[in-house]
Amino acid sequence: GGGVNALRGPGFSALVITHHQRLLDHLVPHKVHVLAHGRIIRTGGPDLSRELEKNGYAGVIGEAA
């Protein structure tokens, strides 16, 4: 996380694919996307990753079905 944060700036973007909130606690993403069945089913900010950590993915995936 620290290595990616060191690179942050106006000319840098990163795509991080993870399901670990601990990593996102260090990176603090601007956008969070939930991908299921080959499509993005929900988008939000850092609060979305914390919601997923607390409640799991089942509810979000169920809403998109």
mmCIF file with all atom_site columns, C-alpha atoms in Angstrom, residues 14-63:
data_model
loop_
_atom_site.group_PDB
_atom_site.id
_atom_site.type_symbol
_atom_site.label_atom_id
_atom_site.label_alt_id
_atom_site.label_comp_id
_atom_site.label_asym_id
_atom_site.label_entity_id
_atom_site.label_seq_id
_atom_site.pdbx_PDB_ins_code
_atom_site.Cartn_x
_atom_site.Cartn_y
_atom_site.Cartn_z
_atom_site.occupancy
_atom_site.B_iso_or_equiv
_atom_site.pdbx_formal_charge
_atom_site.auth_seq_id
_atom_site.auth_comp_id
_atom_site.auth_asym_id
_atom_site.auth_atom_id
_atom_site.pdbx_PDB_model_num
ATOM 1  C CA . ALA A 1 14 ? -3.839  2.434   -10.502 1.00 0.00 ? 14 ALA A CA 1
ATOM 2  C CA . LEU A 1 15 ? -6.316  -0.393  -10.739 1.00 0.00 ? 15 LEU A CA 1
ATOM 3  C CA . VAL A 1 16 ? -6.209  -2.566  -7.639  1.00 0.00 ? 16 VAL A CA 1
ATOM 4  C CA . ILE A 1 17 ? -8.263  -5.742  -7.549  1.00 0.00 ? 17 ILE A CA 1
ATOM 5  C CA . THR A 1 18 ? -8.746  -7.061  -4.028  1.00 0.00 ? 18 THR A CA 1
ATOM 6  C CA . HIS A 1 19 ? -11.300 -8.259  -1.541  1.00 0.00 ? 19 HIS A CA 1
ATOM 7  C CA . HIS A 1 20 ? -9.180  -7.338  1.488   1.00 0.00 ? 20 HIS A CA 1
ATOM 8  C CA . GLN A 1 21 ? -10.291 -4.259  3.411   1.00 0.00 ? 21 GLN A CA 1
ATOM 9  C CA . ARG A 1 22 ? -6.898  -4.086  5.175   1.00 0.00 ? 22 ARG A CA 1
ATOM 10 C CA . LEU A 1 23 ? -5.220  -3.169  1.879   1.00 0.00 ? 23 LEU A CA 1
ATOM 11 C CA . LEU A 1 24 ? -7.869  -0.550  1.144   1.00 0.00 ? 24 LEU A CA 1
ATOM 12 C CA . ASP A 1 25 ? -7.341  0.939   4.614   1.00 0.00 ? 25 ASP A CA 1
ATOM 13 C CA . HIS A 1 26 ? -3.816  1.832   3.446   1.00 0.00 ? 26 HIS A CA 1
ATOM 14 C CA . LEU A 1 27 ? -4.617  2.822   -0.138  1.00 0.00 ? 27 LEU A CA 1
ATOM 15 C CA . VAL A 1 28 ? -7.880  4.726   0.544   1.00 0.00 ? 28 VAL A CA 1
ATOM 16 C CA . PRO A 1 29 ? -9.404  4.441   -2.940  1.00 0.00 ? 29 PRO A CA 1
ATOM 17 C CA . HIS A 1 30 ? -11.291 7.238   -4.675  1.00 0.00 ? 30 HIS A CA 1
ATOM 18 C CA . LYS A 1 31 ? -13.694 4.799   -6.345  1.00 0.00 ? 31 LYS A CA 1
ATOM 19 C CA . VAL A 1 32 ? -14.762 1.262   -5.462  1.00 0.00 ? 32 VAL A CA 1
ATOM 20 C CA . HIS A 1 33 ? -16.430 -0.989  -8.011  1.00 0.00 ? 33 HIS A CA 1
ATOM 21 C CA . VAL A 1 34 ? -18.027 -4.372  -7.298  1.00 0.00 ? 34 VAL A CA 1
ATOM 22 C CA . LEU A 1 35 ? -17.611 -6.800  -10.188 1.00 0.00 ? 35 LEU A CA 1
ATOM 23 C CA . ALA A 1 36 ? -19.813 -9.897  -10.391 1.00 0.00 ? 36 ALA A CA 1
ATOM 24 C CA . HIS A 1 37 ? -20.725 -12.151 -13.290 1.00 0.00 ? 37 HIS A CA 1
ATOM 25 C CA . GLY A 1 38 ? -18.539 -10.125 -15.654 1.00 0.00 ? 38 GLY A CA 1
ATOM 26 C CA . ARG A 1 39 ? -20.056 -6.713  -14.998 1.00 0.00 ? 39 ARG A CA 1
ATOM 27 C CA . ILE A 1 40 ? -19.822 -3.854  -12.532 1.00 0.00 ? 40 ILE A CA 1
ATOM 28 C CA . ILE A 1 41 ? -22.889 -4.136  -10.335 1.00 0.00 ? 41 ILE A CA 1
ATOM 29 C CA . ARG A 1 42 ? -22.234 -1.305  -7.882  1.00 0.00 ? 42 ARG A CA 1
ATOM 30 C CA . THR A 1 43 ? -19.945 1.715   -7.595  1.00 0.00 ? 43 THR A CA 1
ATOM 31 C CA . GLY A 1 44 ? -19.192 3.909   -4.626  1.00 0.00 ? 44 GLY A CA 1
ATOM 32 C CA . GLY A 1 45 ? -16.467 5.488   -2.576  1.00 0.00 ? 45 GLY A CA 1
ATOM 33 C CA . PRO A 1 46 ? -14.341 4.117   0.263   1.00 0.00 ? 46 PRO A CA 1
ATOM 34 C CA . ASP A 1 47 ? -17.500 3.667   2.351   1.00 0.00 ? 47 ASP A CA 1
ATOM 35 C CA . LEU A 1 48 ? -18.628 0.919   -0.045  1.00 0.00 ? 48 LEU A CA 1
ATOM 36 C CA . SER A 1 49 ? -15.576 -1.205  0.734   1.00 0.00 ? 49 SER A CA 1
ATOM 37 C CA . ARG A 1 50 ? -16.219 -0.830  4.469   1.00 0.00 ? 50 ARG A CA 1
ATOM 38 C CA . GLU A 1 51 ? -19.875 -1.815  3.927   1.00 0.00 ? 51 GLU A CA 1
ATOM 39 C CA . LEU A 1 52 ? -18.760 -4.937  2.054   1.00 0.00 ? 52 LEU A CA 1
ATOM 40 C CA . GLU A 1 53 ? -16.340 -5.824  4.849   1.00 0.00 ? 53 GLU A CA 1
ATOM 41 C CA . LYS A 1 54 ? -19.118 -5.491  7.425   1.00 0.00 ? 54 LYS A CA 1
ATOM 42 C CA . ASN A 1 55 ? -22.041 -7.082  5.540   1.00 0.00 ? 55 ASN A CA 1
ATOM 43 C CA . GLY A 1 56 ? -20.410 -9.272  2.879   1.00 0.00 ? 56 GLY A CA 1
ATOM 44 C CA . TYR A 1 57 ? -21.032 -9.446  -0.838  1.00 0.00 ? 57 TYR A CA 1
ATOM 45 C CA . ALA A 1 58 ? -24.232 -11.516 -0.827  1.00 0.00 ? 58 ALA A CA 1
ATOM 46 C CA . GLY A 1 59 ? -26.578 -8.557  -0.420  1.00 0.00 ? 59 GLY A CA 1
ATOM 47 C CA . VAL A 1 60 ? -24.906 -6.492  -3.137  1.00 0.00 ? 60 VAL A CA 1
ATOM 48 C CA . ILE A 1 61 ? -24.835 -9.404  -5.566  1.00 0.00 ? 61 ILE A CA 1
ATOM 49 C CA . GLY A 1 62 ? -28.445 -10.285 -4.692  1.00 0.00 ? 62 GLY A CA 1
ATOM 50 C CA . GLU A 1 63 ? -29.578 -6.718  -5.483  1.00 0.00 ? 63 GLU A CA 1
#
